[in-house]
């Protein structure tokens, strides 16, 4: 008995060891190293100084705006994303895979480009300029929802698609209204994934940097933009450390809260239900989906249109120029090379994130045999969400100050970028897999085991068939997230091998109409590449897994 | 159903995975060349030099030049200060006069051993002149869309005071001092021009409809009527060289102009990093940055002016983008002492 318990714990530790080492080395140590610099002033440890910073009135304002804008952004993302997830995962619509892929594109667009596109729409000369929303809280919230509705659609859509429709149909046949079906059958089954999506979206919103900077103007600062300002512009490391710690505390509290509300998912069916025909009752959800599509498409169309214009006329010259290095050699490598590096880096980031994510998801979802074990598992689950809640600035500089000696001098290693991106993508992978794995009835494993299957065999016959599809979805998402990642990448990327978003940013920073046009064209290429990846994943999703 | 349908899907996935891993980084270019024949330049993302110039350096010295460019000038200064004693390169380039004190205070540099070109002496730092060598300079100035004003038969503004006049209401866009280096330079220009009353001037600007965006890109491309297709404001914060990029045709005349009474000069410096793995190569690189090839290439590749009086700027520049005779100045030591306070005060004023 005791030996079995020990064995289980040892197994748990062995599975968790790899991810933990990676996380410690590339996340916990760097962040601690950077925050430590703020706590130690002139060689002495001075925690009181850090506390003093937190009493500044500006810190209160910044924290208030961070929480308010993130809450509003999350609510709007859910309002737009949930009906869209329903429509795109359950209804038989023409081109729904294409629509779903398009809706996921914003997530990876460089924020600076989206900022420019948003301003074209909301700005003084734009079609919605009369609203006066160009800069300020409304623009920020719209921007956050533009990026994050995709996360809701993906996370909840995947769970919704694999939901067995029969209990709902049975309830309806027994006289339940659609609303009753939703609240008593569908919602309990989806709750896990909705809570997951909400917590991830909230973290993304609360730590978003570019959106707030471009759409908020000077007046509206969040903890994330404030850390950047304090670190790079004012070199006030103590205040930056104080805010980093504050951000971490908020994130940990949030994770603790969501862990409480994240009920285990209902048993997952081993098949994707066939999408059903559209009914009149679907009209509201369809309308919201159309609105979401328009909301997402407007800035993208503005972007595409801009990329196709040269000197006031339609032209493909901006795209032809991508094989070169811009006017006055603004770039060190052609944009096409940057695309190749982006793809290579994304491949590495994807397998790293998938490997770590799968291990973690398995560890976290295995049935615990004691309360202590359960606590360890849920703590593990939460710890790996932390990278979402830490400023890219803190992490970027932290890697610089900690990984700087001996075999750990990885500052110039080509692996640093994919590792950082994998850590950013990891929570997405874990959150996509955990609800599915958690939904597997443990009795299936027991049945397999009692029939003589070993651990591997059990895993292959029980888990793999169910997890295979979400795994593909997760890999697509990790790949796309890596393609678009800018914050950490811009700190770590090597000059000879810049990624596409880094090149776009660079082009935007160089004068000349051609460079600007190329930046827009490169953004369209980035968006199109992402859409293709997402489409490929959609196509690869095996329609039925029940045969096994 | 579907064992049949699964096979093509599986095959496709496998093919895709294999194809993609074929171009993964692992096992790829993890070259770690010999340190002795390499010299590493740490710089900001705006750094660029023509291939011929880099080749010339490599041929002359037998060293390979490795450029590590990332982030902006502020982040570069922070990075250098944080990794003092154990730098990730041999030479740093791109520290300007508004950030010089941070890296000097952190003790990041060794004295460099190179002769300044003729005319460069006037850009040298008063303190730390032996540690940081001036390489290029550019003036941050208010730019106007001359064509826009001509079309409306309105005289364009010409001074800082003009920008606060009712005739120019809602016409100006600048970038933020807290998030952009031209924005900081403009804040310093107003500081030099108005002394203690600088905050009154900013209030007047805001009352007159000044628009503040976060970076140069947003201001110039997003807001400036001559910068992109959507911009509506004919007055913008940019550089003295910007008019050379808004010609009405090849070899034509510029449709914009820089207001030469509104400028603040930014000087960019290079220095040898303390703890460099290749100190001799680093000295050679600094010398090269000050040499005629690099100095002549600066306008074309980085849109800045050489510090050397011996090389000439391109013809479009001399014809369309004259240099200010004298710019507003704030001593680096004064900037260092007051930077935070001024930024805080500025933020208070603009976010009332």
JSON list of N, CA and C in Angstrom, two decimals, chain B residues 198-252:
[
{"chain": "B", "resi": 198, "resn": "UNK", "atom": "N", "xyz": [7.94, 75.63, -18.87]},
{"chain": "B", "resi": 198, "resn": "UNK", "atom": "CA", "xyz": [7.67, 74.66, -19.92]},
{"chain": "B", "resi": 198, "resn": "UNK", "atom": "C", "xyz": [6.33, 73.97, -19.78]},
{"chain": "B", "resi": 199, "resn": "UNK", "atom": "N", "xyz": [5.87, 73.81, -18.53]},
{"chain": "B", "resi": 199, "resn": "UNK", "atom": "CA", "xyz": [4.60, 73.09, -18.37]},
{"chain": "B", "resi": 199, "resn": "UNK", "atom": "C", "xyz": [3.41, 73.95, -18.83]},
{"chain": "B", "resi": 200, "resn": "UNK", "atom": "N", "xyz": [3.54, 75.29, -18.68]},
{"chain": "B", "resi": 200, "resn": "UNK", "atom": "CA", "xyz": [2.50, 76.17, -19.22]},
{"chain": "B", "resi": 200, "resn": "UNK", "atom": "C", "xyz": [2.39, 75.98, -20.73]},
{"chain": "B", "resi": 201, "resn": "UNK", "atom": "N", "xyz": [3.58, 75.91, -21.35]},
{"chain": "B", "resi": 201, "resn": "UNK", "atom": "CA", "xyz": [3.59, 75.74, -22.81]},
{"chain": "B", "resi": 201, "resn": "UNK", "atom": "C", "xyz": [2.87, 74.46, -23.20]},
{"chain": "B", "resi": 202, "resn": "UNK", "atom": "N", "xyz": [3.12, 73.37, -22.47]},
{"chain": "B", "resi": 202, "resn": "UNK", "atom": "CA", "xyz": [2.46, 72.10, -22.79]},
{"chain": "B", "resi": 202, "resn": "UNK", "atom": "C", "xyz": [0.96, 72.18, -22.58]},
{"chain": "B", "resi": 203, "resn": "UNK", "atom": "N", "xyz": [0.55, 72.91, -21.53]},
{"chain": "B", "resi": 203, "resn": "UNK", "atom": "CA", "xyz": [-0.90, 73.07, -21.32]},
{"chain": "B", "resi": 203, "resn": "UNK", "atom": "C", "xyz": [-1.52, 73.80, -22.49]},
{"chain": "B", "resi": 204, "resn": "UNK", "atom": "N", "xyz": [-0.81, 74.87, -22.97]},
{"chain": "B", "resi": 204, "resn": "UNK", "atom": "CA", "xyz": [-1.32, 75.61, -24.13]},
{"chain": "B", "resi": 204, "resn": "UNK", "atom": "C", "xyz": [-1.43, 74.69, -25.35]},
{"chain": "B", "resi": 205, "resn": "UNK", "atom": "N", "xyz": [-0.39, 73.87, -25.54]},
{"chain": "B", "resi": 205, "resn": "UNK", "atom": "CA", "xyz": [-0.42, 72.94, -26.67]},
{"chain": "B", "resi": 205, "resn": "UNK", "atom": "C", "xyz": [-1.63, 72.01, -26.59]},
{"chain": "B", "resi": 206, "resn": "UNK", "atom": "N", "xyz": [-1.86, 71.48, -25.40]},
{"chain": "B", "resi": 206, "resn": "UNK", "atom": "CA", "xyz": [-2.97, 70.53, -25.24]},
{"chain": "B", "resi": 206, "resn": "UNK", "atom": "C", "xyz": [-4.30, 71.24, -25.45]},
{"chain": "B", "resi": 207, "resn": "UNK", "atom": "N", "xyz": [-4.40, 72.49, -24.93]},
{"chain": "B", "resi": 207, "resn": "UNK", "atom": "CA", "xyz": [-5.64, 73.24, -25.14]},
{"chain": "B", "resi": 207, "resn": "UNK", "atom": "C", "xyz": [-5.86, 73.51, -26.62]},
{"chain": "B", "resi": 208, "resn": "UNK", "atom": "N", "xyz": [-4.75, 73.57, -27.36]},
{"chain": "B", "resi": 208, "resn": "UNK", "atom": "CA", "xyz": [-4.86, 73.84, -28.79]},
{"chain": "B", "resi": 208, "resn": "UNK", "atom": "C", "xyz": [-5.03, 72.55, -29.60]},
{"chain": "B", "resi": 209, "resn": "UNK", "atom": "N", "xyz": [-5.37, 71.47, -28.93]},
{"chain": "B", "resi": 209, "resn": "UNK", "atom": "CA", "xyz": [-5.68, 70.23, -29.65]},
{"chain": "B", "resi": 209, "resn": "UNK", "atom": "C", "xyz": [-4.48, 69.39, -30.03]},
{"chain": "B", "resi": 210, "resn": "UNK", "atom": "N", "xyz": [-3.39, 69.50, -29.27]},
{"chain": "B", "resi": 210, "resn": "UNK", "atom": "CA", "xyz": [-2.23, 68.65, -29.54]},
{"chain": "B", "resi": 210, "resn": "UNK", "atom": "C", "xyz": [-2.60, 67.18, -29.37]},
{"chain": "B", "resi": 211, "resn": "UNK", "atom": "N", "xyz": [-2.13, 66.37, -30.30]},
{"chain": "B", "resi": 211, "resn": "UNK", "atom": "CA", "xyz": [-2.40, 64.95, -30.17]},
{"chain": "B", "resi": 211, "resn": "UNK", "atom": "C", "xyz": [-1.09, 64.22, -29.85]},
{"chain": "B", "resi": 212, "resn": "UNK", "atom": "N", "xyz": [-1.13, 63.38, -28.82]},
{"chain": "B", "resi": 212, "resn": "UNK", "atom": "CA", "xyz": [0.07, 62.65, -28.43]},
{"chain": "B", "resi": 212, "resn": "UNK", "atom": "C", "xyz": [-0.15, 61.16, -28.70]},
{"chain": "B", "resi": 213, "resn": "UNK", "atom": "N", "xyz": [0.71, 60.58, -29.51]},
{"chain": "B", "resi": 213, "resn": "UNK", "atom": "CA", "xyz": [0.63, 59.14, -29.76]},
{"chain": "B", "resi": 213, "resn": "UNK", "atom": "C", "xyz": [1.89, 58.49, -29.22]},
{"chain": "B", "resi": 214, "resn": "UNK", "atom": "N", "xyz": [1.97, 57.15, -29.24]},
{"chain": "B", "resi": 214, "resn": "UNK", "atom": "CA", "xyz": [3.07, 56.56, -28.46]},
{"chain": "B", "resi": 214, "resn": "UNK", "atom": "C", "xyz": [4.42, 56.54, -29.14]},
{"chain": "B", "resi": 215, "resn": "UNK", "atom": "N", "xyz": [4.47, 56.46, -30.46]},
{"chain": "B", "resi": 215, "resn": "UNK", "atom": "CA", "xyz": [5.80, 56.38, -31.06]},
{"chain": "B", "resi": 215, "resn": "UNK", "atom": "C", "xyz": [5.92, 57.20, -32.34]},
{"chain": "B", "resi": 216, "resn": "UNK", "atom": "N", "xyz": [7.15, 57.29, -32.82]},
{"chain": "B", "resi": 216, "resn": "UNK", "atom": "CA", "xyz": [7.39, 58.05, -34.05]},
{"chain": "B", "resi": 216, "resn": "UNK", "atom": "C", "xyz": [6.57, 57.49, -35.20]},
{"chain": "B", "resi": 217, "resn": "UNK", "atom": "N", "xyz": [6.52, 56.15, -35.30]},
{"chain": "B", "resi": 217, "resn": "UNK", "atom": "CA", "xyz": [5.80, 55.50, -36.39]},
{"chain": "B", "resi": 217, "resn": "UNK", "atom": "C", "xyz": [4.34, 55.92, -36.42]},
{"chain": "B", "resi": 218, "resn": "UNK", "atom": "N", "xyz": [3.70, 55.87, -35.25]},
{"chain": "B", "resi": 218, "resn": "UNK", "atom": "CA", "xyz": [2.28, 56.22, -35.17]},
{"chain": "B", "resi": 218, "resn": "UNK", "atom": "C", "xyz": [2.07, 57.68, -35.55]},
{"chain": "B", "resi": 219, "resn": "UNK", "atom": "N", "xyz": [2.97, 58.54, -35.07]},
{"chain": "B", "resi": 219, "resn": "UNK", "atom": "CA", "xyz": [2.82, 59.96, -35.35]},
{"chain": "B", "resi": 219, "resn": "UNK", "atom": "C", "xyz": [3.00, 60.21, -36.85]},
{"chain": "B", "resi": 220, "resn": "UNK", "atom": "N", "xyz": [4.09, 59.69, -37.42]},
{"chain": "B", "resi": 220, "resn": "UNK", "atom": "CA", "xyz": [4.42, 60.05, -38.79]},
{"chain": "B", "resi": 220, "resn": "UNK", "atom": "C", "xyz": [3.51, 59.36, -39.79]},
{"chain": "B", "resi": 221, "resn": "UNK", "atom": "N", "xyz": [3.32, 58.06, -39.65]},
{"chain": "B", "resi": 221, "resn": "UNK", "atom": "CA", "xyz": [2.49, 57.33, -40.61]},
{"chain": "B", "resi": 221, "resn": "UNK", "atom": "C", "xyz": [1.00, 57.42, -40.30]},
{"chain": "B", "resi": 222, "resn": "UNK", "atom": "N", "xyz": [0.69, 57.42, -39.02]},
{"chain": "B", "resi": 222, "resn": "UNK", "atom": "CA", "xyz": [-0.71, 57.39, -38.64]},
{"chain": "B", "resi": 222, "resn": "UNK", "atom": "C", "xyz": [-1.38, 58.74, -38.67]},
{"chain": "B", "resi": 223, "resn": "UNK", "atom": "N", "xyz": [-0.65, 59.80, -38.27]},
{"chain": "B", "resi": 223, "resn": "UNK", "atom": "CA", "xyz": [-1.29, 61.11, -38.09]},
{"chain": "B", "resi": 223, "resn": "UNK", "atom": "C", "xyz": [-0.91, 62.15, -39.13]},
{"chain": "B", "resi": 224, "resn": "UNK", "atom": "N", "xyz": [0.31, 62.08, -39.64]},
{"chain": "B", "resi": 224, "resn": "UNK", "atom": "CA", "xyz": [0.82, 63.14, -40.50]},
{"chain": "B", "resi": 224, "resn": "UNK", "atom": "C", "xyz": [0.15, 63.07, -41.88]},
{"chain": "B", "resi": 225, "resn": "UNK", "atom": "N", "xyz": [-0.32, 64.24, -42.35]},
{"chain": "B", "resi": 225, "resn": "UNK", "atom": "CA", "xyz": [-1.04, 64.24, -43.62]},
{"chain": "B", "resi": 225, "resn": "UNK", "atom": "C", "xyz": [-0.13, 63.91, -44.80]},
{"chain": "B", "resi": 226, "resn": "UNK", "atom": "N", "xyz": [1.18, 64.06, -44.62]},
{"chain": "B", "resi": 226, "resn": "UNK", "atom": "CA", "xyz": [2.10, 63.72, -45.71]},
{"chain": "B", "resi": 226, "resn": "UNK", "atom": "C", "xyz": [2.78, 62.38, -45.47]},
{"chain": "B", "resi": 227, "resn": "UNK", "atom": "N", "xyz": [2.39, 61.68, -44.43]},
{"chain": "B", "resi": 227, "resn": "UNK", "atom": "CA", "xyz": [3.11, 60.45, -44.07]},
{"chain": "B", "resi": 227, "resn": "UNK", "atom": "C", "xyz": [2.46, 59.19, -44.60]},
{"chain": "B", "resi": 228, "resn": "UNK", "atom": "N", "xyz": [1.15, 59.12, -44.56]},
{"chain": "B", "resi": 228, "resn": "UNK", "atom": "CA", "xyz": [0.45, 57.95, -45.07]},
{"chain": "B", "resi": 228, "resn": "UNK", "atom": "C", "xyz": [-0.81, 58.43, -45.76]},
{"chain": "B", "resi": 229, "resn": "UNK", "atom": "N", "xyz": [-1.70, 57.52, -46.06]},
{"chain": "B", "resi": 229, "resn": "UNK", "atom": "CA", "xyz": [-2.90, 57.95, -46.77]},
{"chain": "B", "resi": 229, "resn": "UNK", "atom": "C", "xyz": [-3.98, 58.42, -45.82]},
{"chain": "B", "resi": 230, "resn": "UNK", "atom": "N", "xyz": [-3.91, 57.98, -44.56]},
{"chain": "B", "resi": 230, "resn": "UNK", "atom": "CA", "xyz": [-5.03, 58.26, -43.66]},
{"chain": "B", "resi": 230, "resn": "UNK", "atom": "C", "xyz": [-4.78, 59.43, -42.71]},
{"chain": "B", "resi": 231, "resn": "UNK", "atom": "N", "xyz": [-3.54, 59.89, -42.61]},
{"chain": "B", "resi": 231, "resn": "UNK", "atom": "CA", "xyz": [-3.23, 60.94, -41.66]},
{"chain": "B", "resi": 231, "resn": "UNK", "atom": "C", "xyz": [-3.95, 62.24, -42.00]},
{"chain": "B", "resi": 232, "resn": "UNK", "atom": "N", "xyz": [-4.31, 63.01, -40.95]},
{"chain": "B", "resi": 232, "resn": "UNK", "atom": "CA", "xyz": [-5.05, 64.25, -41.21]},
{"chain": "B", "resi": 232, "resn": "UNK", "atom": "C", "xyz": [-4.31, 65.47, -40.67]},
{"chain": "B", "resi": 233, "resn": "UNK", "atom": "N", "xyz": [-3.24, 65.28, -39.91]},
{"chain": "B", "resi": 233, "resn": "UNK", "atom": "CA", "xyz": [-2.61, 66.44, -39.27]},
{"chain": "B", "resi": 233, "resn": "UNK", "atom": "C", "xyz": [-1.36, 66.87, -40.05]},
{"chain": "B", "resi": 234, "resn": "UNK", "atom": "N", "xyz": [-1.27, 68.15, -40.40]},
{"chain": "B", "resi": 234, "resn": "UNK", "atom": "CA", "xyz": [-0.15, 68.61, -41.23]},
{"chain": "B", "resi": 234, "resn": "UNK", "atom": "C", "xyz": [1.10, 69.01, -40.44]},
{"chain": "B", "resi": 235, "resn": "UNK", "atom": "N", "xyz": [1.07, 68.88, -39.13]},
{"chain": "B", "resi": 235, "resn": "UNK", "atom": "CA", "xyz": [2.24, 69.23, -38.33]},
{"chain": "B", "resi": 235, "resn": "UNK", "atom": "C", "xyz": [2.59, 68.02, -37.47]},
{"chain": "B", "resi": 236, "resn": "UNK", "atom": "N", "xyz": [3.86, 67.58, -37.54]},
{"chain": "B", "resi": 236, "resn": "UNK", "atom": "CA", "xyz": [4.21, 66.35, -36.83]},
{"chain": "B", "resi": 236, "resn": "UNK", "atom": "C", "xyz": [5.64, 66.45, -36.29]},
{"chain": "B", "resi": 237, "resn": "UNK", "atom": "N", "xyz": [5.91, 65.69, -35.26]},
{"chain": "B", "resi": 237, "resn": "UNK", "atom": "CA", "xyz": [7.27, 65.63, -34.73]},
{"chain": "B", "resi": 237, "resn": "UNK", "atom": "C", "xyz": [8.05, 64.55, -35.47]},
{"chain": "B", "resi": 238, "resn": "UNK", "atom": "N", "xyz": [9.18, 64.96, -36.09]},
{"chain": "B", "resi": 238, "resn": "UNK", "atom": "CA", "xyz": [10.00, 63.99, -36.80]},
{"chain": "B", "resi": 238, "resn": "UNK", "atom": "C", "xyz": [11.44, 64.46, -36.78]},
{"chain": "B", "resi": 239, "resn": "UNK", "atom": "N", "xyz": [12.18, 64.25, -37.87]},
{"chain": "B", "resi": 239, "resn": "UNK", "atom": "CA", "xyz": [13.60, 64.62, -37.89]},
{"chain": "B", "resi": 239, "resn": "UNK", "atom": "C", "xyz": [13.90, 65.69, -38.93]},
{"chain": "B", "resi": 240, "resn": "UNK", "atom": "N", "xyz": [15.05, 66.31, -38.79]},
{"chain": "B", "resi": 240, "resn": "UNK", "atom": "CA", "xyz": [15.43, 67.33, -39.78]},
{"chain": "B", "resi": 240, "resn": "UNK", "atom": "C", "xyz": [15.66, 66.71, -41.16]},
{"chain": "B", "resi": 241, "resn": "UNK", "atom": "N", "xyz": [15.94, 65.39, -41.19]},
{"chain": "B", "resi": 241, "resn": "UNK", "atom": "CA", "xyz": [16.19, 64.75, -42.48]},
{"chain": "B", "resi": 241, "resn": "UNK", "atom": "C", "xyz": [14.91, 64.24, -43.16]},
{"chain": "B", "resi": 242, "resn": "UNK", "atom": "N", "xyz": [13.80, 64.20, -42.41]},
{"chain": "B", "resi": 242, "resn": "UNK", "atom": "CA", "xyz": [12.57, 63.61, -42.97]},
{"chain": "B", "resi": 242, "resn": "UNK", "atom": "C", "xyz": [12.15, 64.23, -44.31]},
{"chain": "B", "resi": 243, "resn": "UNK", "atom": "N", "xyz": [12.28, 65.57, -44.50]},
{"chain": "B", "resi": 243, "resn": "UNK", "atom": "CA", "xyz": [11.83, 66.13, -45.79]},
{"chain": "B", "resi": 243, "resn": "UNK", "atom": "C", "xyz": [12.54, 65.51, -47.00]},
{"chain": "B", "resi": 244, "resn": "UNK", "atom": "N", "xyz": [13.71, 64.92, -46.80]},
{"chain": "B", "resi": 244, "resn": "UNK", "atom": "CA", "xyz": [14.40, 64.30, -47.94]},
{"chain": "B", "resi": 244, "resn": "UNK", "atom": "C", "xyz": [13.67, 63.06, -48.43]},
{"chain": "B", "resi": 245, "resn": "UNK", "atom": "N", "xyz": [12.69, 62.58, -47.65]},
{"chain": "B", "resi": 245, "resn": "UNK", "atom": "CA", "xyz": [11.97, 61.36, -48.05]},
{"chain": "B", "resi": 245, "resn": "UNK", "atom": "C", "xyz": [10.57, 61.64, -48.58]},
{"chain": "B", "resi": 246, "resn": "UNK", "atom": "N", "xyz": [10.21, 62.92, -48.71]},
{"chain": "B", "resi": 246, "resn": "UNK", "atom": "CA", "xyz": [8.87, 63.24, -49.22]},
{"chain": "B", "resi": 246, "resn": "UNK", "atom": "C", "xyz": [9.01, 64.09, -50.48]},
{"chain": "B", "resi": 247, "resn": "UNK", "atom": "N", "xyz": [9.69, 63.56, -51.48]},
{"chain": "B", "resi": 247, "resn": "UNK", "atom": "CA", "xyz": [9.89, 64.31, -52.72]},
{"chain": "B", "resi": 247, "resn": "UNK", "atom": "C", "xyz": [8.68, 64.11, -53.64]},
{"chain": "B", "resi": 248, "resn": "UNK", "atom": "N", "xyz": [8.40, 65.14, -54.46]},
{"chain": "B", "resi": 248, "resn": "UNK", "atom": "CA", "xyz": [7.25, 65.01, -55.35]},
{"chain": "B", "resi": 248, "resn": "UNK", "atom": "C", "xyz": [7.64, 64.29, -56.65]},
{"chain": "B", "resi": 249, "resn": "UNK", "atom": "N", "xyz": [8.60, 63.45, -56.61]},
{"chain": "B", "resi": 249, "resn": "UNK", "atom": "CA", "xyz": [9.05, 62.69, -57.77]},
{"chain": "B", "resi": 249, "resn": "UNK", "atom": "C", "xyz": [10.54, 62.50, -57.64]},
{"chain": "B", "resi": 250, "resn": "UNK", "atom": "N", "xyz": [11.12, 61.57, -58.42]},
{"chain": "B", "resi": 250, "resn": "UNK", "atom": "CA", "xyz": [12.56, 61.37, -58.32]},
{"chain": "B", "resi": 250, "resn": "UNK", "atom": "C", "xyz": [13.31, 62.66, -58.66]},
{"chain": "B", "resi": 251, "resn": "UNK", "atom": "N", "xyz": [14.22, 63.06, -57.80]},
{"chain": "B", "resi": 251, "resn": "UNK", "atom": "CA", "xyz": [14.98, 64.28, -58.01]},
{"chain": "B", "resi": 251, "resn": "UNK", "atom": "C", "xyz": [14.16, 65.54, -57.84]},
{"chain": "B", "resi": 252, "resn": "UNK", "atom": "N", "xyz": [12.92, 65.38, -57.36]},
{"chain": "B", "resi": 252, "resn": "UNK", "atom": "CA", "xyz": [12.04, 66.54, -57.25]},
{"chain": "B", "resi": 252, "resn": "UNK", "atom": "C", "xyz": [12.25, 67.31, -55.96]}
]
